[in-house]
Amino acid sequence: MSRCPRWEALDVLEAAPDGPVAFGTDLSPAGLLAAYRAGVYPFPASDEYTRALNEVVFADQVQEGRIRLVGEESADPYAVSWWSPDPRPVLPVSATHLSRSLARRLRNRLPWSTSLDRRFEQVVRECRAGRVPLWLTDELIASLVRLHDLGHAHSVEVWEDGEDGDLIGGVFGIQVGSVFSMDSMFFHRPGASKVAVTDLAARFAQAGGVLLDAQRDSPHVHDLGGILVPREQYVRHLRRSLRNGLPMPTALLPARRLAQPTGAR
């Protein structure tokens, strides 16, 4: 069994490409931020069955030191698994785009608007609603809200008929310098989550950001312009990234602008 006292001591490049790279229970704001800076994100067990399954499936690899334990010794290390897949799905902000059909709908008839950090906790809870497994636990949400208060976590909101209308989509995640790691998104209207991600890319690019980290690969990510990069390349970029946050514009803006060519937004 191998234990790392801190995330800085874990070399994720040595870990298996398709399973958890570590187990550990520290979901504090400081611990969470350190993990993201190391290129790792959490997946808390939603119930006792999932926690027990982690132990049954991965205990041998933990005992052999192939999966590390991070943080102080805990009676329940299998409650939170930590992941850093290889390859890593990312969206270069300069290449993130809407489909032609969604762009056409925005130009022609959708009166949607977008904003930044107007309803962070609401976006997080909308992302949790109805999801199985329920990895957005109360403890994780509390730490995310604290990181938002400290300026490290952000959300984009998509509104129908302006901010006085309904919240119909959003995305949230944690910023590490010129990388933004997206944790989850939601939509109540078709295309609203894709508008949220494209808006995030536009705002992040304006602030000097370079990459959106999608964490998990999916057709949705590829539709937006996502690509797969080796984990080593992603972690190398993350280590070069500025530690200080880059301020993004927060204004309420028309979503229609996202249907224009990148340079005209």
mmCIF file of C-alpha atoms in Angstrom:
data_model
loop_
_atom_site.group_PDB
_atom_site.id
_atom_site.type_symbol
_atom_site.label_atom_id
_atom_site.label_comp_id
_atom_site.label_asym_id
_atom_site.label_seq_id
_atom_site.Cartn_x
_atom_site.Cartn_y
_atom_site.Cartn_z
ATOM 1 C CA MET A 1 0.000 0.000 0.000
ATOM 2 C CA SER A 2 1.364 3.413 -0.972
ATOM 3 C CA ARG A 3 0.194 6.703 0.517
ATOM 4 C CA CYS A 4 0.875 10.263 -0.673
ATOM 5 C CA PRO A 5 0.557 12.998 1.939
ATOM 6 C CA ARG A 6 -0.401 15.602 -0.681
ATOM 7 C CA TRP A 7 -1.525 15.773 -4.310
ATOM 8 C CA GLU A 8 1.749 17.444 -5.224
ATOM 9 C CA ALA A 9 3.529 14.152 -4.419
ATOM 10 C CA LEU A 10 1.375 12.076 -6.790
ATOM 11 C CA ASP A 11 2.684 11.462 -10.302
ATOM 12 C CA VAL A 12 -0.503 10.801 -12.270
ATOM 13 C CA LEU A 13 1.565 9.965 -15.360
ATOM 14 C CA GLU A 14 2.466 6.650 -13.737
ATOM 15 C CA ALA A 15 -1.171 5.674 -13.183
ATOM 16 C CA ALA A 16 -3.323 3.358 -15.293
ATOM 17 C CA PRO A 17 -5.132 5.165 -18.123
ATOM 18 C CA ASP A 18 -8.661 3.878 -17.551
ATOM 19 C CA GLY A 19 -9.293 3.617 -13.822
ATOM 20 C CA PRO A 20 -9.017 5.661 -10.643
ATOM 21 C CA VAL A 21 -5.540 7.038 -9.995
ATOM 22 C CA ALA A 22 -6.111 7.427 -6.254
ATOM 23 C CA PHE A 23 -8.511 7.091 -3.346
ATOM 24 C CA GLY A 24 -8.856 9.616 -0.552
ATOM 25 C CA THR A 25 -11.543 11.335 1.467
ATOM 26 C CA ASP A 26 -10.371 14.961 1.448
ATOM 27 C CA LEU A 27 -13.056 17.007 -0.307
ATOM 28 C CA SER A 28 -12.150 20.227 1.477
ATOM 29 C CA PRO A 29 -11.844 23.350 -0.705
ATOM 30 C CA ALA A 30 -8.035 23.306 -0.381
ATOM 31 C CA GLY A 31 -7.817 19.586 -1.103
ATOM 32 C CA LEU A 32 -10.150 19.865 -4.081
ATOM 33 C CA LEU A 33 -8.185 22.733 -5.612
ATOM 34 C CA ALA A 34 -4.885 20.894 -5.131
ATOM 35 C CA ALA A 35 -6.308 17.848 -6.904
ATOM 36 C CA TYR A 36 -7.444 19.861 -9.923
ATOM 37 C CA ARG A 37 -4.025 21.486 -10.106
ATOM 38 C CA ALA A 38 -2.547 17.974 -10.248
ATOM 39 C CA GLY A 39 -4.863 17.026 -13.133
ATOM 40 C CA VAL A 40 -7.242 14.914 -11.019
ATOM 41 C CA TYR A 41 -10.976 15.202 -10.340
ATOM 42 C CA PRO A 42 -13.205 13.441 -7.751
ATOM 43 C CA PHE A 43 -15.993 10.921 -8.038
ATOM 44 C CA PRO A 44 -17.506 10.456 -4.566
ATOM 45 C CA ALA A 45 -19.387 7.240 -3.892
ATOM 46 C CA SER A 46 -23.098 7.978 -3.897
ATOM 47 C CA ASP A 47 -23.990 5.219 -1.415
ATOM 48 C CA GLU A 48 -22.585 2.369 0.651
ATOM 49 C CA TYR A 49 -22.944 -0.074 -2.244
ATOM 50 C CA THR A 50 -20.723 2.053 -4.502
ATOM 51 C CA ARG A 51 -18.171 2.525 -1.730
ATOM 52 C CA ALA A 52 -18.082 -1.232 -1.100
ATOM 53 C CA LEU A 53 -17.781 -1.899 -4.838
ATOM 54 C CA ASN A 54 -14.734 0.394 -4.984
ATOM 55 C CA GLU A 55 -13.114 -1.682 -2.274
ATOM 56 C CA VAL A 56 -13.965 -5.035 -3.869
ATOM 57 C CA VAL A 57 -12.765 -4.038 -7.342
ATOM 58 C CA PHE A 58 -9.701 -1.961 -6.479
ATOM 59 C CA ALA A 59 -8.404 -3.139 -3.075
ATOM 60 C CA ASP A 60 -5.774 -5.417 -4.627
ATOM 61 C CA GLN A 61 -4.400 -2.556 -6.754
ATOM 62 C CA VAL A 62 -4.311 -0.319 -3.678
ATOM 63 C CA GLN A 63 -2.458 -3.003 -1.674
ATOM 64 C CA GLU A 64 0.065 -3.401 -4.523
ATOM 65 C CA GLY A 65 0.608 0.373 -4.701
ATOM 66 C CA ARG A 66 -0.700 0.714 -8.263
ATOM 67 C CA ILE A 67 -3.482 2.982 -6.975
ATOM 68 C CA ARG A 68 -2.313 5.440 -4.338
ATOM 69 C CA LEU A 69 -4.029 6.657 -1.184
ATOM 70 C CA VAL A 70 -3.808 10.432 -0.869
ATOM 71 C CA GLY A 71 -4.070 12.440 2.320
ATOM 72 C CA GLU A 72 -4.248 11.446 5.944
ATOM 73 C CA GLU A 73 -5.128 7.908 6.959
ATOM 74 C CA SER A 74 -8.878 7.352 6.894
ATOM 75 C CA ALA A 75 -11.143 4.587 8.082
ATOM 76 C CA ASP A 76 -13.039 4.833 4.797
ATOM 77 C CA PRO A 77 -10.564 5.587 1.966
ATOM 78 C CA TYR A 78 -12.851 4.121 -0.704
ATOM 79 C CA ALA A 79 -15.533 6.783 -0.265
ATOM 80 C CA VAL A 80 -13.975 9.012 -2.959
ATOM 81 C CA SER A 81 -12.194 7.858 -6.095
ATOM 82 C CA TRP A 82 -10.031 10.289 -8.076
ATOM 83 C CA TRP A 83 -9.596 10.166 -11.838
ATOM 84 C CA SER A 84 -7.204 11.401 -14.513
ATOM 85 C CA PRO A 85 -8.060 9.572 -17.764
ATOM 86 C CA ASP A 86 -5.646 8.993 -20.608
ATOM 87 C CA PRO A 87 -6.302 10.322 -23.180
ATOM 88 C CA ARG A 88 -7.941 13.478 -21.861
ATOM 89 C CA PRO A 89 -10.875 15.113 -23.705
ATOM 90 C CA VAL A 90 -10.339 18.864 -24.067
ATOM 91 C CA LEU A 91 -11.867 21.755 -25.976
ATOM 92 C CA PRO A 92 -9.408 24.368 -27.239
ATOM 93 C CA VAL A 93 -11.275 27.622 -26.674
ATOM 94 C CA SER A 94 -10.374 28.843 -30.163
ATOM 95 C CA ALA A 95 -12.028 25.788 -31.740
ATOM 96 C CA THR A 96 -15.158 25.427 -29.583
ATOM 97 C CA HIS A 97 -18.252 25.947 -31.718
ATOM 98 C CA LEU A 98 -21.973 25.351 -32.069
ATOM 99 C CA SER A 99 -23.475 23.100 -34.700
ATOM 100 C CA ARG A 100 -24.854 24.832 -37.781
ATOM 101 C CA SER A 101 -28.416 23.959 -36.844
ATOM 102 C CA LEU A 102 -28.124 25.358 -33.306
ATOM 103 C CA ALA A 103 -26.356 28.488 -34.565
ATOM 104 C CA ARG A 104 -29.174 28.992 -37.067
ATOM 105 C CA ARG A 105 -31.798 28.623 -34.318
ATOM 106 C CA LEU A 106 -29.999 31.254 -32.220
ATOM 107 C CA ARG A 107 -29.819 33.689 -35.123
ATOM 108 C CA ASN A 108 -33.425 33.228 -36.168
ATOM 109 C CA ARG A 109 -35.628 32.835 -33.130
ATOM 110 C CA LEU A 110 -34.122 31.919 -29.764
ATOM 111 C CA PRO A 111 -34.177 34.912 -27.348
ATOM 112 C CA TRP A 112 -31.536 33.430 -25.053
ATOM 113 C CA SER A 113 -28.968 35.277 -22.952
ATOM 114 C CA THR A 114 -25.926 34.135 -21.011
ATOM 115 C CA SER A 115 -24.174 35.296 -17.860
ATOM 116 C CA LEU A 116 -21.247 34.317 -15.647
ATOM 117 C CA ASP A 117 -21.433 33.591 -11.914
ATOM 118 C CA ARG A 118 -24.964 34.915 -11.399
ATOM 119 C CA ARG A 119 -26.360 31.621 -10.015
ATOM 120 C CA PHE A 120 -23.426 29.323 -9.239
ATOM 121 C CA GLU A 121 -25.030 27.157 -6.570
ATOM 122 C CA GLN A 122 -28.282 26.920 -8.520
ATOM 123 C CA VAL A 123 -26.391 25.667 -11.575
ATOM 124 C CA VAL A 124 -24.586 23.053 -9.450
ATOM 125 C CA ARG A 125 -27.847 21.827 -7.949
ATOM 126 C CA GLU A 126 -29.533 21.719 -11.351
ATOM 127 C CA CYS A 127 -26.637 19.537 -12.511
ATOM 128 C CA ARG A 128 -27.262 17.207 -9.566
ATOM 129 C CA ALA A 129 -31.034 16.922 -9.990
ATOM 130 C CA GLY A 130 -32.096 13.503 -11.210
ATOM 131 C CA ARG A 131 -28.528 12.286 -11.862
ATOM 132 C CA VAL A 132 -27.568 8.694 -11.177
ATOM 133 C CA PRO A 133 -25.103 8.042 -9.644
ATOM 134 C CA LEU A 134 -25.395 11.012 -7.301
ATOM 135 C CA TRP A 135 -21.715 11.995 -7.242
ATOM 136 C CA LEU A 136 -22.443 15.661 -6.435
ATOM 137 C CA THR A 137 -22.733 15.040 -2.707
ATOM 138 C CA ASP A 138 -23.611 17.705 -0.150
ATOM 139 C CA GLU A 139 -19.989 17.783 1.039
ATOM 140 C CA LEU A 140 -18.671 18.285 -2.489
ATOM 141 C CA ILE A 141 -21.232 20.996 -3.239
ATOM 142 C CA ALA A 142 -20.277 22.875 -0.060
ATOM 143 C CA SER A 143 -16.603 22.872 -1.109
ATOM 144 C CA LEU A 144 -17.460 23.957 -4.653
ATOM 145 C CA VAL A 145 -19.517 26.869 -3.338
ATOM 146 C CA ARG A 146 -16.613 27.897 -1.104
ATOM 147 C CA LEU A 147 -14.211 27.736 -4.064
ATOM 148 C CA HIS A 148 -16.662 29.897 -5.990
ATOM 149 C CA ASP A 149 -16.639 32.426 -3.153
ATOM 150 C CA LEU A 150 -12.822 32.414 -3.354
ATOM 151 C CA GLY A 151 -12.847 32.996 -7.118
ATOM 152 C CA HIS A 152 -11.692 29.529 -8.255
ATOM 153 C CA ALA A 153 -15.011 27.984 -9.373
ATOM 154 C CA HIS A 154 -17.348 29.536 -11.929
ATOM 155 C CA SER A 155 -20.634 28.945 -13.690
ATOM 156 C CA VAL A 156 -22.207 30.061 -16.953
ATOM 157 C CA GLU A 157 -25.971 30.461 -16.988
ATOM 158 C CA VAL A 158 -28.268 30.377 -20.030
ATOM 159 C CA TRP A 159 -31.491 32.357 -19.698
ATOM 160 C CA GLU A 160 -34.683 32.337 -21.692
ATOM 161 C CA ASP A 161 -35.912 35.917 -22.267
ATOM 162 C CA GLY A 162 -33.102 37.481 -20.262
ATOM 163 C CA GLU A 163 -32.147 37.136 -16.597
ATOM 164 C CA ASP A 164 -35.754 37.720 -15.529
ATOM 165 C CA GLY A 165 -36.755 34.611 -17.480
ATOM 166 C CA ASP A 166 -36.135 30.942 -16.793
ATOM 167 C CA LEU A 167 -32.703 29.406 -16.188
ATOM 168 C CA ILE A 168 -32.623 26.827 -18.994
ATOM 169 C CA GLY A 169 -29.012 25.649 -19.060
ATOM 170 C CA GLY A 170 -25.609 25.979 -17.493
ATOM 171 C CA VAL A 171 -22.145 24.602 -16.880
ATOM 172 C CA PHE A 172 -19.780 24.864 -13.916
ATOM 173 C CA GLY A 173 -16.235 23.920 -13.020
ATOM 174 C CA ILE A 174 -12.901 24.958 -11.555
ATOM 175 C CA GLN A 175 -10.346 27.266 -13.140
ATOM 176 C CA VAL A 176 -6.611 26.619 -12.870
ATOM 177 C CA GLY A 177 -4.863 29.447 -14.677
ATOM 178 C CA SER A 178 -5.419 29.046 -18.415
ATOM 179 C CA VAL A 179 -7.294 25.729 -17.989
ATOM 180 C CA PHE A 180 -10.946 25.415 -16.981
ATOM 181 C CA SER A 181 -12.063 21.953 -15.849
ATOM 182 C CA MET A 182 -15.785 21.500 -16.474
ATOM 183 C CA ASP A 183 -17.468 19.314 -13.856
ATOM 184 C CA SER A 184 -21.014 19.120 -15.167
ATOM 185 C CA MET A 185 -23.689 20.821 -17.271
ATOM 186 C CA PHE A 186 -27.460 20.735 -17.573
ATOM 187 C CA PHE A 187 -30.211 21.829 -19.932
ATOM 188 C CA HIS A 188 -33.983 22.358 -19.844
ATOM 189 C CA ARG A 189 -34.158 23.323 -23.532
ATOM 190 C CA PRO A 190 -32.440 21.404 -26.342
ATOM 191 C CA GLY A 191 -29.018 22.910 -27.026
ATOM 192 C CA ALA A 192 -28.871 25.057 -23.883
ATOM 193 C CA SER A 193 -25.928 23.168 -22.340
ATOM 194 C CA LYS A 194 -23.982 23.462 -25.620
ATOM 195 C CA VAL A 195 -24.657 27.205 -25.625
ATOM 196 C CA ALA A 196 -23.353 27.352 -22.026
ATOM 197 C CA VAL A 197 -20.084 25.612 -22.948
ATOM 198 C CA THR A 198 -19.572 27.737 -26.060
ATOM 199 C CA ASP A 199 -20.229 30.883 -24.047
ATOM 200 C CA LEU A 200 -17.721 29.731 -21.409
ATOM 201 C CA ALA A 201 -15.132 29.207 -24.154
ATOM 202 C CA ALA A 202 -15.749 32.712 -25.517
ATOM 203 C CA ARG A 203 -15.476 34.381 -22.109
ATOM 204 C CA PHE A 204 -12.443 32.304 -21.128
ATOM 205 C CA ALA A 205 -10.680 33.100 -24.413
ATOM 206 C CA GLN A 206 -11.315 36.799 -23.823
ATOM 207 C CA ALA A 207 -9.580 36.437 -20.442
ATOM 208 C CA GLY A 208 -6.587 34.634 -21.941
ATOM 209 C CA GLY A 209 -7.729 31.072 -21.240
ATOM 210 C CA VAL A 210 -6.613 28.266 -23.545
ATOM 211 C CA LEU A 211 -8.301 24.943 -22.734
ATOM 212 C CA LEU A 212 -11.614 23.645 -21.433
ATOM 213 C CA ASP A 213 -11.133 20.234 -19.828
ATOM 214 C CA ALA A 214 -14.176 18.027 -20.452
ATOM 215 C CA GLN A 215 -12.951 15.326 -17.993
ATOM 216 C CA ARG A 216 -15.031 12.538 -19.598
ATOM 217 C CA ASP A 217 -15.236 11.819 -23.322
ATOM 218 C CA SER A 218 -18.636 11.864 -25.063
ATOM 219 C CA PRO A 219 -20.230 12.608 -28.460
ATOM 220 C CA HIS A 220 -21.497 15.849 -26.892
ATOM 221 C CA VAL A 221 -17.884 16.969 -26.366
ATOM 222 C CA HIS A 222 -16.875 16.129 -29.931
ATOM 223 C CA ASP A 223 -19.901 18.006 -31.313
ATOM 224 C CA LEU A 224 -18.530 21.145 -29.664
ATOM 225 C CA GLY A 225 -15.038 20.716 -31.135
ATOM 226 C CA GLY A 226 -13.449 18.531 -28.490
ATOM 227 C CA ILE A 227 -10.342 16.467 -29.115
ATOM 228 C CA LEU A 228 -8.442 13.778 -27.219
ATOM 229 C CA VAL A 229 -4.909 14.557 -26.039
ATOM 230 C CA PRO A 230 -2.441 12.332 -24.169
ATOM 231 C CA ARG A 231 -2.679 12.744 -20.411
ATOM 232 C CA GLU A 232 0.997 13.708 -20.359
ATOM 233 C CA GLN A 233 0.293 16.612 -22.726
ATOM 234 C CA TYR A 234 -2.658 17.788 -20.624
ATOM 235 C CA VAL A 235 -0.737 17.605 -17.334
ATOM 236 C CA ARG A 236 2.278 19.340 -18.894
ATOM 237 C CA HIS A 237 0.045 22.196 -20.032
ATOM 238 C CA LEU A 238 -1.586 22.335 -16.598
ATOM 239 C CA ARG A 239 1.795 22.592 -14.869
ATOM 240 C CA ARG A 240 2.794 25.468 -17.146
ATOM 241 C CA SER A 241 -0.515 27.208 -16.564
ATOM 242 C CA LEU A 242 -0.602 30.334 -14.445
ATOM 243 C CA ARG A 243 -1.762 29.668 -10.910
ATOM 244 C CA ASN A 244 -3.527 33.017 -10.628
ATOM 245 C CA GLY A 245 -7.064 33.170 -11.977
ATOM 246 C CA LEU A 246 -7.788 35.155 -15.112
ATOM 247 C CA PRO A 247 -10.864 37.377 -14.675
ATOM 248 C CA MET A 248 -13.640 36.550 -17.130
ATOM 249 C CA PRO A 249 -16.300 39.060 -18.229
ATOM 250 C CA THR A 250 -19.503 38.590 -16.234
ATOM 251 C CA ALA A 251 -21.993 40.710 -18.217
ATOM 252 C CA LEU A 252 -25.367 39.435 -19.368
ATOM 253 C CA LEU A 253 -24.882 38.933 -23.111
ATOM 254 C CA PRO A 254 -27.082 37.793 -26.012
ATOM 255 C CA ALA A 255 -26.493 34.147 -26.886
ATOM 256 C CA ARG A 256 -27.009 35.084 -30.539
ATOM 257 C CA ARG A 257 -23.456 36.425 -30.664
ATOM 258 C CA LEU A 258 -22.169 32.836 -30.323
ATOM 259 C CA ALA A 259 -23.644 32.061 -33.755
ATOM 260 C CA GLN A 260 -21.185 34.519 -35.327
ATOM 261 C CA PRO A 261 -17.634 33.643 -36.429
ATOM 262 C CA THR A 262 -15.210 33.480 -33.477
ATOM 263 C CA GLY A 263 -13.527 36.783 -34.239
ATOM 264 C CA ALA A 264 -16.846 38.612 -34.387
ATOM 265 C CA ARG A 265 -18.178 37.584 -30.932
#
